[in-house]
Amino acid sequence: MKFGTSVTAIAGTVLAASALSLSIPGSASAGGYGCSGSLRKTYAVKSKWNTISHVKVYYNSSSGWNCAVNVKTKYYSQFKHKASIWLYNQTLAEDNVHEGVNTDSDSGKFKYYAGPVKVKGRNMCISFVADTWYYDEHAHLYKAGILCG
């Protein structure tokens, strides 16, 4: 009788732990988009008529890196359509291009979001360009010299 009771107790504990691990999202990425750090700001990417997506910019203070994603709104994430995000910092120049250090981009046909893209950001400003399409509807946003620090 004691053996059966302890097996039942262990099984119950394992089941409870499994349910808990399924309900808590991992902390390895902020918001589940592959960016670590804290959300700094969210920007609406609008077409002439609607907000099609949002750019979410994160900053990891321990590493000094910025990260951004272009996340489609719920209505516009029904199908795969073109989306892009280009992130760069103030050191980017015609003769100073270092992919993955001072510039990073992602583009293609995505259902949910483009990115993540990452650049160094400690003690400097960043800029981004985001585009999102939904059939013939196009949304574009350009922000320069933002989130300096």
mmCIF file of N, CA and C in Angstrom:
data_model
loop_
_atom_site.group_PDB
_atom_site.id
_atom_site.type_symbol
_atom_site.label_atom_id
_atom_site.label_comp_id
_atom_site.label_asym_id
_atom_site.label_seq_id
_atom_site.Cartn_x
_atom_site.Cartn_y
_atom_site.Cartn_z
ATOM 1 N N MET A 1 0.809 -1.184 0.000
ATOM 2 C CA MET A 1 0.000 0.000 0.000
ATOM 3 C C MET A 1 0.858 1.256 0.000
ATOM 4 N N LYS A 2 1.921 1.262 0.818
ATOM 5 C CA LYS A 2 2.782 2.441 0.881
ATOM 6 C C LYS A 2 3.460 2.699 -0.461
ATOM 7 N N PHE A 3 3.906 1.620 -1.127
ATOM 8 C CA PHE A 3 4.580 1.775 -2.413
ATOM 9 C C PHE A 3 3.646 2.427 -3.433
ATOM 10 N N GLY A 4 2.410 1.972 -3.498
ATOM 11 C CA GLY A 4 1.430 2.534 -4.427
ATOM 12 C C GLY A 4 1.142 3.994 -4.141
ATOM 13 N N THR A 5 1.094 4.367 -2.878
ATOM 14 C CA THR A 5 0.833 5.751 -2.497
ATOM 15 C C THR A 5 1.981 6.656 -2.914
ATOM 16 N N SER A 6 3.235 6.195 -2.708
ATOM 17 C CA SER A 6 4.384 7.033 -3.072
ATOM 18 C C SER A 6 4.520 7.156 -4.584
ATOM 19 N N VAL A 7 4.206 6.093 -5.331
ATOM 20 C CA VAL A 7 4.248 6.159 -6.794
ATOM 21 C C VAL A 7 3.205 7.160 -7.286
ATOM 22 N N THR A 8 2.024 7.126 -6.703
ATOM 23 C CA THR A 8 0.969 8.066 -7.072
ATOM 24 C C THR A 8 1.386 9.499 -6.761
ATOM 25 N N ALA A 9 2.021 9.706 -5.617
ATOM 26 C CA ALA A 9 2.482 11.046 -5.237
ATOM 27 C C ALA A 9 3.552 11.544 -6.195
ATOM 28 N N ILE A 10 4.488 10.660 -6.564
ATOM 29 C CA ILE A 10 5.554 11.041 -7.502
ATOM 30 C C ILE A 10 4.950 11.361 -8.865
ATOM 31 N N ALA A 11 4.035 10.526 -9.332
ATOM 32 C CA ALA A 11 3.396 10.764 -10.630
ATOM 33 C C ALA A 11 2.655 12.094 -10.629
ATOM 34 N N GLY A 12 1.978 12.391 -9.520
ATOM 35 C CA GLY A 12 1.272 13.670 -9.412
ATOM 36 C C GLY A 12 2.222 14.847 -9.447
ATOM 37 N N THR A 13 3.367 14.725 -8.783
ATOM 38 C CA THR A 13 4.372 15.791 -8.775
ATOM 39 C C THR A 13 4.947 16.002 -10.170
ATOM 40 N N VAL A 14 5.257 14.901 -10.866
ATOM 41 C CA VAL A 14 5.800 14.994 -12.228
ATOM 42 C C VAL A 14 4.783 15.647 -13.157
ATOM 43 N N LEU A 15 3.523 15.253 -13.045
ATOM 44 C CA LEU A 15 2.477 15.858 -13.878
ATOM 45 C C LEU A 15 2.337 17.346 -13.610
ATOM 46 N N ALA A 16 2.355 17.732 -12.357
ATOM 47 C CA ALA A 16 2.240 19.150 -11.998
ATOM 48 C C ALA A 16 3.427 19.934 -12.530
ATOM 49 N N ALA A 17 4.629 19.378 -12.412
ATOM 50 C CA ALA A 17 5.829 20.057 -12.915
ATOM 51 C C ALA A 17 5.780 20.184 -14.429
ATOM 52 N N SER A 18 5.283 19.144 -15.110
ATOM 53 C CA SER A 18 5.169 19.197 -16.569
ATOM 54 C C SER A 18 4.199 20.281 -16.996
ATOM 55 N N ALA A 19 3.073 20.362 -16.331
ATOM 56 C CA ALA A 19 2.077 21.389 -16.662
ATOM 57 C C ALA A 19 2.642 22.773 -16.424
ATOM 58 N N LEU A 20 3.399 22.940 -15.352
ATOM 59 C CA LEU A 20 4.000 24.234 -15.047
ATOM 60 C C LEU A 20 5.010 24.623 -16.108
ATOM 61 N N SER A 21 5.838 23.674 -16.551
ATOM 62 C CA SER A 21 6.852 24.005 -17.547
ATOM 63 C C SER A 21 6.222 24.315 -18.895
ATOM 64 N N LEU A 22 5.045 23.754 -19.183
ATOM 65 C CA LEU A 22 4.369 24.062 -20.434
ATOM 66 C C LEU A 22 3.724 25.437 -20.410
ATOM 67 N N SER A 23 3.345 25.916 -19.255
ATOM 68 C CA SER A 23 2.621 27.177 -19.183
ATOM 69 C C SER A 23 3.525 28.390 -19.013
ATOM 70 N N ILE A 24 4.784 28.199 -18.650
ATOM 71 C CA ILE A 24 5.692 29.319 -18.445
ATOM 72 C C ILE A 24 6.632 29.412 -19.636
ATOM 73 N N PRO A 25 6.595 30.521 -20.410
ATOM 74 C CA PRO A 25 7.488 30.650 -21.554
ATOM 75 C C PRO A 25 8.925 30.808 -21.094
ATOM 76 N N GLY A 26 9.863 30.376 -21.939
ATOM 77 C CA GLY A 26 11.279 30.484 -21.608
ATOM 78 C C GLY A 26 11.730 31.923 -21.526
ATOM 79 N N SER A 27 12.712 32.177 -20.706
ATOM 80 C CA SER A 27 13.211 33.539 -20.540
ATOM 81 C C SER A 27 14.419 33.813 -21.421
ATOM 82 N N ALA A 28 14.771 32.862 -22.284
ATOM 83 C CA ALA A 28 15.943 33.039 -23.127
ATOM 84 C C ALA A 28 15.749 34.153 -24.143
ATOM 85 N N SER A 29 14.520 34.430 -24.524
ATOM 86 C CA SER A 29 14.289 35.486 -25.496
ATOM 87 C C SER A 29 13.164 36.392 -25.021
ATOM 88 N N ALA A 30 13.364 37.668 -25.208
ATOM 89 C CA ALA A 30 12.363 38.649 -24.785
ATOM 90 C C ALA A 30 11.170 38.577 -25.724
ATOM 91 N N GLY A 31 10.014 38.341 -25.169
ATOM 92 C CA GLY A 31 8.799 38.319 -25.968
ATOM 93 C C GLY A 31 8.723 37.173 -26.953
ATOM 94 N N GLY A 32 9.662 36.244 -26.904
ATOM 95 C CA GLY A 32 9.641 35.116 -27.813
ATOM 96 C C GLY A 32 10.115 35.430 -29.219
ATOM 97 N N TYR A 33 10.771 36.548 -29.415
ATOM 98 C CA TYR A 33 11.216 36.937 -30.753
ATOM 99 C C TYR A 33 12.710 36.728 -30.977
ATOM 100 N N GLY A 34 13.429 36.210 -30.015
ATOM 101 C CA GLY A 34 14.860 35.982 -30.172
ATOM 102 C C GLY A 34 15.725 37.132 -29.719
ATOM 103 N N CYS A 35 15.147 38.123 -29.076
ATOM 104 C CA CYS A 35 15.905 39.258 -28.544
ATOM 105 C C CYS A 35 16.066 39.095 -27.039
ATOM 106 N N SER A 36 17.272 39.333 -26.558
ATOM 107 C CA SER A 36 17.470 39.330 -25.111
ATOM 108 C C SER A 36 17.475 40.776 -24.628
ATOM 109 N N GLY A 37 17.253 40.961 -23.348
ATOM 110 C CA GLY A 37 17.249 42.310 -22.793
ATOM 111 C C GLY A 37 15.848 42.822 -22.551
ATOM 112 N N SER A 38 15.756 44.127 -22.369
ATOM 113 C CA SER A 38 14.488 44.779 -22.031
ATOM 114 C C SER A 38 13.910 45.509 -23.234
ATOM 115 N N LEU A 39 12.587 45.501 -23.323
ATOM 116 C CA LEU A 39 11.903 46.242 -24.382
ATOM 117 C C LEU A 39 12.077 47.730 -24.113
ATOM 118 N N ARG A 40 12.680 48.445 -25.079
ATOM 119 C CA ARG A 40 12.897 49.889 -24.931
ATOM 120 C C ARG A 40 11.722 50.689 -25.468
ATOM 121 N N LYS A 41 11.250 50.299 -26.667
ATOM 122 C CA LYS A 41 10.179 51.073 -27.289
ATOM 123 C C LYS A 41 9.522 50.242 -28.388
ATOM 124 N N THR A 42 8.244 50.555 -28.636
ATOM 125 C CA THR A 42 7.484 49.926 -29.716
ATOM 126 C C THR A 42 6.989 51.027 -30.644
ATOM 127 N N TYR A 43 7.168 50.829 -31.954
ATOM 128 C CA TYR A 43 6.773 51.811 -32.967
ATOM 129 C C TYR A 43 5.749 51.183 -33.910
ATOM 130 N N ALA A 44 4.672 51.896 -34.210
ATOM 131 C CA ALA A 44 3.657 51.421 -35.152
ATOM 132 C C ALA A 44 4.144 51.633 -36.583
ATOM 133 N N VAL A 45 3.980 50.607 -37.412
ATOM 134 C CA VAL A 45 4.321 50.682 -38.835
ATOM 135 C C VAL A 45 2.991 50.741 -39.582
ATOM 136 N N LYS A 46 2.691 51.919 -40.146
ATOM 137 C CA LYS A 46 1.359 52.167 -40.699
ATOM 138 C C LYS A 46 1.375 52.319 -42.214
ATOM 139 N N SER A 47 0.318 51.781 -42.825
ATOM 140 C CA SER A 47 0.059 52.062 -44.232
ATOM 141 C C SER A 47 -0.778 53.337 -44.264
ATOM 142 N N LYS A 48 -1.317 53.647 -45.424
ATOM 143 C CA LYS A 48 -2.186 54.816 -45.545
ATOM 144 C C LYS A 48 -3.444 54.655 -44.682
ATOM 145 N N TRP A 49 -3.856 53.393 -44.469
ATOM 146 C CA TRP A 49 -5.122 53.135 -43.788
ATOM 147 C C TRP A 49 -4.989 52.464 -42.421
ATOM 148 N N ASN A 50 -3.991 51.591 -42.246
ATOM 149 C CA ASN A 50 -3.961 50.730 -41.056
ATOM 150 C C ASN A 50 -2.560 50.569 -40.470
ATOM 151 N N THR A 51 -2.507 50.157 -39.214
ATOM 152 C CA THR A 51 -1.253 49.719 -38.601
ATOM 153 C C THR A 51 -1.098 48.243 -38.943
ATOM 154 N N ILE A 52 -0.080 47.930 -39.737
ATOM 155 C CA ILE A 52 0.122 46.560 -40.207
ATOM 156 C C ILE A 52 1.068 45.791 -39.287
ATOM 157 N N SER A 53 2.023 46.501 -38.680
ATOM 158 C CA SER A 53 2.981 45.829 -37.800
ATOM 159 C C SER A 53 3.516 46.813 -36.770
ATOM 160 N N HIS A 54 4.325 46.295 -35.865
ATOM 161 C CA HIS A 54 5.001 47.106 -34.850
ATOM 162 C C HIS A 54 6.471 46.701 -34.798
ATOM 163 N N VAL A 55 7.355 47.679 -34.728
ATOM 164 C CA VAL A 55 8.771 47.394 -34.500
ATOM 165 C C VAL A 55 8.999 47.458 -32.999
ATOM 166 N N LYS A 56 9.547 46.385 -32.468
ATOM 167 C CA LYS A 56 9.884 46.314 -31.048
ATOM 168 C C LYS A 56 11.399 46.356 -30.938
ATOM 169 N N VAL A 57 11.908 47.324 -30.162
ATOM 170 C CA VAL A 57 13.356 47.488 -29.994
ATOM 171 C C VAL A 57 13.726 47.132 -28.559
ATOM 172 N N TYR A 58 14.683 46.227 -28.423
ATOM 173 C CA TYR A 58 15.158 45.756 -27.120
ATOM 174 C C TYR A 58 16.601 46.208 -26.912
ATOM 175 N N TYR A 59 17.000 46.310 -25.646
ATOM 176 C CA TYR A 59 18.395 46.626 -25.316
ATOM 177 C C TYR A 59 18.852 45.724 -24.182
ATOM 178 N N ASN A 60 20.006 45.105 -24.375
ATOM 179 C CA ASN A 60 20.608 44.262 -23.352
ATOM 180 C C ASN A 60 21.739 45.053 -22.712
ATOM 181 N N SER A 61 21.520 45.550 -21.506
ATOM 182 C CA SER A 61 22.502 46.421 -20.847
ATOM 183 C C SER A 61 23.784 45.684 -20.477
ATOM 184 N N SER A 62 23.722 44.384 -20.266
ATOM 185 C CA SER A 62 24.944 43.659 -19.914
ATOM 186 C C SER A 62 25.847 43.435 -21.122
ATOM 187 N N SER A 63 25.267 43.269 -22.306
ATOM 188 C CA SER A 63 26.084 43.055 -23.505
ATOM 189 C C SER A 63 26.270 44.329 -24.326
ATOM 190 N N GLY A 64 25.370 45.313 -24.158
ATOM 191 C CA GLY A 64 25.449 46.545 -24.933
ATOM 192 C C GLY A 64 24.882 46.426 -26.338
ATOM 193 N N TRP A 65 24.091 45.396 -26.599
ATOM 194 C CA TRP A 65 23.529 45.177 -27.930
ATOM 195 C C TRP A 65 22.056 45.570 -27.975
ATOM 196 N N ASN A 66 21.654 46.143 -29.128
ATOM 197 C CA ASN A 66 20.253 46.415 -29.432
ATOM 198 C C ASN A 66 19.746 45.300 -30.337
ATOM 199 N N CYS A 67 18.463 45.044 -30.250
ATOM 200 C CA CYS A 67 17.827 44.017 -31.062
ATOM 201 C C CYS A 67 16.459 44.544 -31.473
ATOM 202 N N ALA A 68 16.024 44.217 -32.682
ATOM 203 C CA ALA A 68 14.718 44.680 -33.155
ATOM 204 C C ALA A 68 14.021 43.592 -33.962
ATOM 205 N N VAL A 69 12.695 43.621 -33.906
ATOM 206 C CA VAL A 69 11.854 42.744 -34.713
ATOM 207 C C VAL A 69 10.700 43.569 -35.273
ATOM 208 N N ASN A 70 10.222 43.185 -36.444
ATOM 209 C CA ASN A 70 9.064 43.817 -37.075
ATOM 210 C C ASN A 70 7.918 42.809 -36.984
ATOM 211 N N VAL A 71 7.022 43.005 -36.016
ATOM 212 C CA VAL A 71 5.975 42.037 -35.680
ATOM 213 C C VAL A 71 4.649 42.455 -36.310
ATOM 214 N N LYS A 72 4.080 41.575 -37.125
ATOM 215 C CA LYS A 72 2.801 41.865 -37.765
ATOM 216 C C LYS A 72 1.670 41.819 -36.739
ATOM 217 N N THR A 73 0.672 42.689 -36.913
ATOM 218 C CA THR A 73 -0.490 42.668 -36.028
ATOM 219 C C THR A 73 -1.305 41.401 -36.314
ATOM 220 N N LYS A 74 -2.198 41.073 -35.408
ATOM 221 C CA LYS A 74 -2.934 39.809 -35.487
ATOM 222 C C LYS A 74 -3.656 39.631 -36.826
ATOM 223 N N TYR A 75 -4.382 40.643 -37.261
ATOM 224 C CA TYR A 75 -5.133 40.527 -38.511
ATOM 225 C C TYR A 75 -4.205 40.260 -39.696
ATOM 226 N N TYR A 76 -3.064 40.918 -39.731
ATOM 227 C CA TYR A 76 -2.159 40.821 -40.873
ATOM 228 C C TYR A 76 -1.218 39.623 -40.802
ATOM 229 N N SER A 77 -1.296 38.833 -39.746
ATOM 230 C CA SER A 77 -0.429 37.654 -39.646
ATOM 231 C C SER A 77 -1.174 36.367 -40.023
ATOM 232 N N GLN A 78 -2.235 36.504 -40.801
ATOM 233 C CA GLN A 78 -2.987 35.330 -41.245
ATOM 234 C C GLN A 78 -2.246 34.555 -42.327
ATOM 235 N N PHE A 79 -1.460 35.264 -43.133
ATOM 236 C CA PHE A 79 -0.761 34.643 -44.251
ATOM 237 C C PHE A 79 0.664 35.175 -44.321
ATOM 238 N N LYS A 80 1.501 34.446 -45.053
ATOM 239 C CA LYS A 80 2.876 34.909 -45.258
ATOM 240 C C LYS A 80 2.889 36.006 -46.317
ATOM 241 N N HIS A 81 3.441 37.149 -45.951
ATOM 242 C CA HIS A 81 3.635 38.259 -46.876
ATOM 243 C C HIS A 81 4.994 38.876 -46.589
ATOM 244 N N LYS A 82 5.453 39.725 -47.498
ATOM 245 C CA LYS A 82 6.772 40.336 -47.342
ATOM 246 C C LYS A 82 6.829 41.239 -46.117
ATOM 247 N N ALA A 83 7.936 41.122 -45.399
ATOM 248 C CA ALA A 83 8.221 42.003 -44.266
ATOM 249 C C ALA A 83 9.732 42.126 -44.164
ATOM 250 N N SER A 84 10.194 43.281 -43.698
ATOM 251 C CA SER A 84 11.635 43.467 -43.547
ATOM 252 C C SER A 84 11.931 44.403 -42.386
ATOM 253 N N ILE A 85 13.152 44.282 -41.891
ATOM 254 C CA ILE A 85 13.659 45.175 -40.848
ATOM 255 C C ILE A 85 15.156 45.344 -41.090
ATOM 256 N N TRP A 86 15.615 46.583 -41.049
ATOM 257 C CA TRP A 86 17.035 46.900 -41.180
ATOM 258 C C TRP A 86 17.390 47.779 -39.994
ATOM 259 N N LEU A 87 18.368 47.346 -39.218
ATOM 260 C CA LEU A 87 18.806 48.053 -38.021
ATOM 261 C C LEU A 87 20.272 48.409 -38.188
ATOM 262 N N TYR A 88 20.633 49.643 -37.822
ATOM 263 C CA TYR A 88 22.045 50.027 -37.884
ATOM 264 C C TYR A 88 22.345 51.047 -36.803
ATOM 265 N N ASN A 89 23.632 51.147 -36.464
ATOM 266 C CA ASN A 89 24.028 52.138 -35.458
ATOM 267 C C ASN A 89 24.773 53.284 -36.126
ATOM 268 N N GLN A 90 25.131 54.297 -35.336
ATOM 269 C CA GLN A 90 25.700 55.529 -35.885
ATOM 270 C C GLN A 90 27.093 55.358 -36.473
ATOM 271 N N THR A 91 27.741 54.209 -36.284
ATOM 272 C CA THR A 91 29.075 54.013 -36.867
ATOM 273 C C THR A 91 29.008 53.547 -38.317
ATOM 274 N N LEU A 92 27.809 53.212 -38.801
ATOM 275 C CA LEU A 92 27.672 52.749 -40.179
ATOM 276 C C LEU A 92 28.009 53.876 -41.143
ATOM 277 N N ALA A 93 28.911 53.600 -42.063
ATOM 278 C CA ALA A 93 29.294 54.551 -43.107
ATOM 279 C C ALA A 93 29.641 53.751 -44.354
ATOM 280 N N GLU A 94 29.719 54.440 -45.475
ATOM 281 C CA GLU A 94 30.006 53.771 -46.738
ATOM 282 C C GLU A 94 31.291 52.947 -46.667
ATOM 283 N N ASP A 95 32.279 53.448 -45.948
ATOM 284 C CA ASP A 95 33.555 52.741 -45.839
ATOM 285 C C ASP A 95 33.702 51.996 -44.506
ATOM 286 N N ASN A 96 32.603 51.834 -43.772
ATOM 287 C CA ASN A 96 32.647 51.153 -42.479
ATOM 288 C C ASN A 96 31.387 50.307 -42.302
ATOM 289 N N VAL A 97 31.315 49.197 -43.050
ATOM 290 C CA VAL A 97 30.162 48.309 -42.981
ATOM 291 C C VAL A 97 30.618 46.981 -42.377
ATOM 292 N N HIS A 98 30.041 46.631 -41.238
ATOM 293 C CA HIS A 98 30.369 45.374 -40.569
ATOM 294 C C HIS A 98 29.067 44.663 -40.225
ATOM 295 N N GLU A 99 28.646 43.776 -41.132
ATOM 296 C CA GLU A 99 27.395 43.037 -40.957
ATOM 297 C C GLU A 99 27.385 42.327 -39.608
ATOM 298 N N GLY A 100 26.301 42.506 -38.866
ATOM 299 C CA GLY A 100 26.167 41.884 -37.560
ATOM 300 C C GLY A 100 26.835 42.655 -36.434
ATOM 301 N N VAL A 101 27.494 43.765 -36.752
ATOM 302 C CA VAL A 101 28.113 44.606 -35.721
ATOM 303 C C VAL A 101 27.472 45.991 -35.745
ATOM 304 N N ASN A 102 27.564 46.678 -36.913
ATOM 305 C CA ASN A 102 26.936 47.997 -36.995
ATOM 306 C C ASN A 102 25.750 48.032 -37.965
ATOM 307 N N THR A 103 25.435 46.913 -38.583
ATOM 308 C CA THR A 103 24.251 46.809 -39.439
ATOM 309 C C THR A 103 23.779 45.358 -39.478
ATOM 310 N N ASP A 104 22.465 45.174 -39.539
ATOM 311 C CA ASP A 104 21.895 43.833 -39.635
ATOM 312 C C ASP A 104 20.501 43.971 -40.243
ATOM 313 N N SER A 105 20.115 43.003 -41.051
ATOM 314 C CA SER A 105 18.801 43.086 -41.695
ATOM 315 C C SER A 105 18.198 41.702 -41.878
ATOM 316 N N ASP A 106 16.891 41.691 -42.066
ATOM 317 C CA ASP A 106 16.161 40.463 -42.338
ATOM 318 C C ASP A 106 14.972 40.822 -43.218
ATOM 319 N N SER A 107 14.767 40.040 -44.259
ATOM 320 C CA SER A 107 13.609 40.270 -45.128
ATOM 321 C C SER A 107 13.190 38.953 -45.762
ATOM 322 N N GLY A 108 11.927 38.880 -46.106
ATOM 323 C CA GLY A 108 11.388 37.683 -46.726
ATOM 324 C C GLY A 108 9.886 37.651 -46.555
ATOM 325 N N LYS A 109 9.309 36.479 -46.824
ATOM 326 C CA LYS A 109 7.872 36.289 -46.612
ATOM 327 C C LYS A 109 7.698 35.601 -45.266
ATOM 328 N N PHE A 110 7.095 36.321 -44.332
ATOM 329 C CA PHE A 110 6.914 35.824 -42.971
ATOM 330 C C PHE A 110 5.447 35.891 -42.576
ATOM 331 N N LYS A 111 5.031 34.954 -41.763
ATOM 332 C CA LYS A 111 3.661 34.980 -41.257
ATOM 333 C C LYS A 111 3.545 35.904 -40.053
ATOM 334 N N TYR A 112 4.549 35.900 -39.172
ATOM 335 C CA TYR A 112 4.434 36.641 -37.918
ATOM 336 C C TYR A 112 5.388 37.822 -37.769
ATOM 337 N N TYR A 113 6.669 37.651 -38.070
ATOM 338 C CA TYR A 113 7.607 38.761 -37.871
ATOM 339 C C TYR A 113 8.891 38.572 -38.664
ATOM 340 N N ALA A 114 9.540 39.708 -38.949
ATOM 341 C CA ALA A 114 10.876 39.724 -39.544
ATOM 342 C C ALA A 114 11.857 40.042 -38.426
ATOM 343 N N GLY A 115 13.004 39.402 -38.450
ATOM 344 C CA GLY A 115 14.003 39.587 -37.409
ATOM 345 C C GLY A 115 14.170 38.301 -36.637
ATOM 346 N N PRO A 116 14.921 38.327 -35.593
ATOM 347 C CA PRO A 116 15.541 39.490 -34.953
ATOM 348 C C PRO A 116 16.797 39.954 -35.685
ATOM 349 N N VAL A 117 17.069 41.248 -35.569
ATOM 350 C CA VAL A 117 18.308 41.841 -36.073
ATOM 351 C C VAL A 117 18.996 42.531 -34.903
ATOM 352 N N LYS A 118 20.337 42.470 -34.884
ATOM 353 C CA LYS A 118 21.077 42.961 -33.716
ATOM 354 C C LYS A 118 22.281 43.793 -34.133
ATOM 355 N N VAL A 119 22.528 44.873 -33.384
ATOM 356 C CA VAL A 119 23.724 45.706 -33.575
ATOM 357 C C VAL A 119 24.225 46.176 -32.215
ATOM 358 N N LYS A 120 25.510 46.522 -32.182
ATOM 359 C CA LYS A 120 26.058 47.119 -30.965
ATOM 360 C C LYS A 120 25.377 48.456 -30.733
ATOM 361 N N GLY A 121 25.109 48.771 -29.454
ATOM 362 C CA GLY A 121 24.371 49.999 -29.191
ATOM 363 C C GLY A 121 24.830 50.806 -27.996
ATOM 364 N N ARG A 122 25.817 50.315 -27.280
ATOM 365 C CA ARG A 122 26.261 51.041 -26.086
ATOM 366 C C ARG A 122 26.912 52.367 -26.488
ATOM 367 N N ASN A 123 26.470 53.462 -25.863
ATOM 368 C CA ASN A 123 27.007 54.815 -26.082
ATOM 369 C C ASN A 123 26.836 55.319 -27.509
ATOM 370 N N MET A 124 25.778 54.895 -28.185
ATOM 371 C CA MET A 124 25.517 55.399 -29.536
ATOM 372 C C MET A 124 24.037 55.312 -29.865
ATOM 373 N N CYS A 125 23.649 56.006 -30.922
ATOM 374 C CA CYS A 125 22.262 55.999 -31.397
ATOM 375 C C CYS A 125 22.077 54.878 -32.413
ATOM 376 N N ILE A 126 20.830 54.461 -32.565
ATOM 377 C CA ILE A 126 20.506 53.467 -33.583
ATOM 378 C C ILE A 126 19.436 54.031 -34.511
ATOM 379 N N SER A 127 19.279 53.372 -35.652
ATOM 380 C CA SER A 127 18.255 53.733 -36.633
ATOM 381 C C SER A 127 17.691 52.444 -37.216
ATOM 382 N N PHE A 128 16.471 52.527 -37.747
ATOM 383 C CA PHE A 128 15.916 51.350 -38.413
ATOM 384 C C PHE A 128 14.986 51.758 -39.546
ATOM 385 N N VAL A 129 14.812 50.820 -40.469
ATOM 386 C CA VAL A 129 13.842 50.932 -41.557
ATOM 387 C C VAL A 129 13.016 49.651 -41.516
ATOM 388 N N ALA A 130 11.691 49.799 -41.500
ATOM 389 C CA ALA A 130 10.800 48.638 -41.472
ATOM 390 C C ALA A 130 9.762 48.763 -42.576
ATOM 391 N N ASP A 131 9.517 47.658 -43.252
ATOM 392 C CA ASP A 131 8.490 47.591 -44.287
ATOM 393 C C ASP A 131 7.666 46.332 -44.075
ATOM 394 N N THR A 132 6.360 46.458 -44.283
ATOM 395 C CA THR A 132 5.465 45.313 -44.183
ATOM 396 C C THR A 132 4.420 45.437 -45.289
ATOM 397 N N TRP A 133 4.181 44.335 -45.987
ATOM 398 C CA TRP A 133 3.191 44.307 -47.057
ATOM 399 C C TRP A 133 2.068 43.348 -46.694
ATOM 400 N N TYR A 134 0.888 43.652 -47.186
ATOM 401 C CA TYR A 134 -0.258 42.747 -47.108
ATOM 402 C C TYR A 134 -0.976 42.903 -48.439
ATOM 403 N N TYR A 135 -0.750 41.952 -49.336
ATOM 404 C CA TYR A 135 -1.205 42.060 -50.713
ATOM 405 C C TYR A 135 -0.703 43.388 -51.289
ATOM 406 N N ASP A 136 -1.580 44.319 -51.681
ATOM 407 C CA ASP A 136 -1.139 45.594 -52.258
ATOM 408 C C ASP A 136 -0.934 46.685 -51.217
ATOM 409 N N GLU A 137 -1.263 46.408 -49.981
ATOM 410 C CA GLU A 137 -1.115 47.404 -48.916
ATOM 411 C C GLU A 137 0.323 47.370 -48.387
ATOM 412 N N HIS A 138 0.927 48.551 -48.295
ATOM 413 C CA HIS A 138 2.325 48.651 -47.870
ATOM 414 C C HIS A 138 2.457 49.638 -46.715
ATOM 415 N N ALA A 139 3.178 49.222 -45.686
ATOM 416 C CA ALA A 139 3.468 50.094 -44.543
ATOM 417 C C ALA A 139 4.972 50.278 -44.454
ATOM 418 N N HIS A 140 5.401 51.494 -44.148
ATOM 419 C CA HIS A 140 6.831 51.818 -44.100
ATOM 420 C C HIS A 140 7.093 52.729 -42.906
ATOM 421 N N LEU A 141 8.214 52.486 -42.224
ATOM 422 C CA LEU A 141 8.614 53.359 -41.126
ATOM 423 C C LEU A 141 10.129 53.465 -41.088
ATOM 424 N N TYR A 142 10.612 54.708 -40.994
ATOM 425 C CA TYR A 142 12.041 54.989 -40.872
ATOM 426 C C TYR A 142 12.239 55.850 -39.639
ATOM 427 N N LYS A 143 13.103 55.417 -38.745
ATOM 428 C CA LYS A 143 13.442 56.176 -37.542
ATOM 429 C C LYS A 143 14.957 56.278 -37.471
ATOM 430 N N ALA A 144 15.460 57.510 -37.356
ATOM 431 C CA ALA A 144 16.908 57.732 -37.338
ATOM 432 C C ALA A 144 17.341 58.374 -36.026
ATOM 433 N N GLY A 145 18.519 57.981 -35.561
ATOM 434 C CA GLY A 145 19.114 58.592 -34.378
ATOM 435 C C GLY A 145 18.262 58.472 -33.135
ATOM 436 N N ILE A 146 17.769 57.281 -32.857
ATOM 437 C CA ILE A 146 16.871 57.074 -31.716
ATOM 438 C C ILE A 146 17.557 56.272 -30.610
ATOM 439 N N LEU A 147 16.953 56.288 -29.452
ATOM 440 C CA LEU A 147 17.377 55.483 -28.304
ATOM 441 C C LEU A 147 18.880 55.574 -28.063
ATOM 442 N N CYS A 148 19.389 56.772 -28.063
ATOM 443 C CA CYS A 148 20.824 57.007 -27.879
ATOM 444 C C CYS A 148 21.222 56.710 -26.435
ATOM 445 N N GLY A 149 22.368 56.086 -26.289
ATOM 446 C CA GLY A 149 22.815 55.836 -24.920
ATOM 447 C C GLY A 149 23.657 54.673 -24.724
#
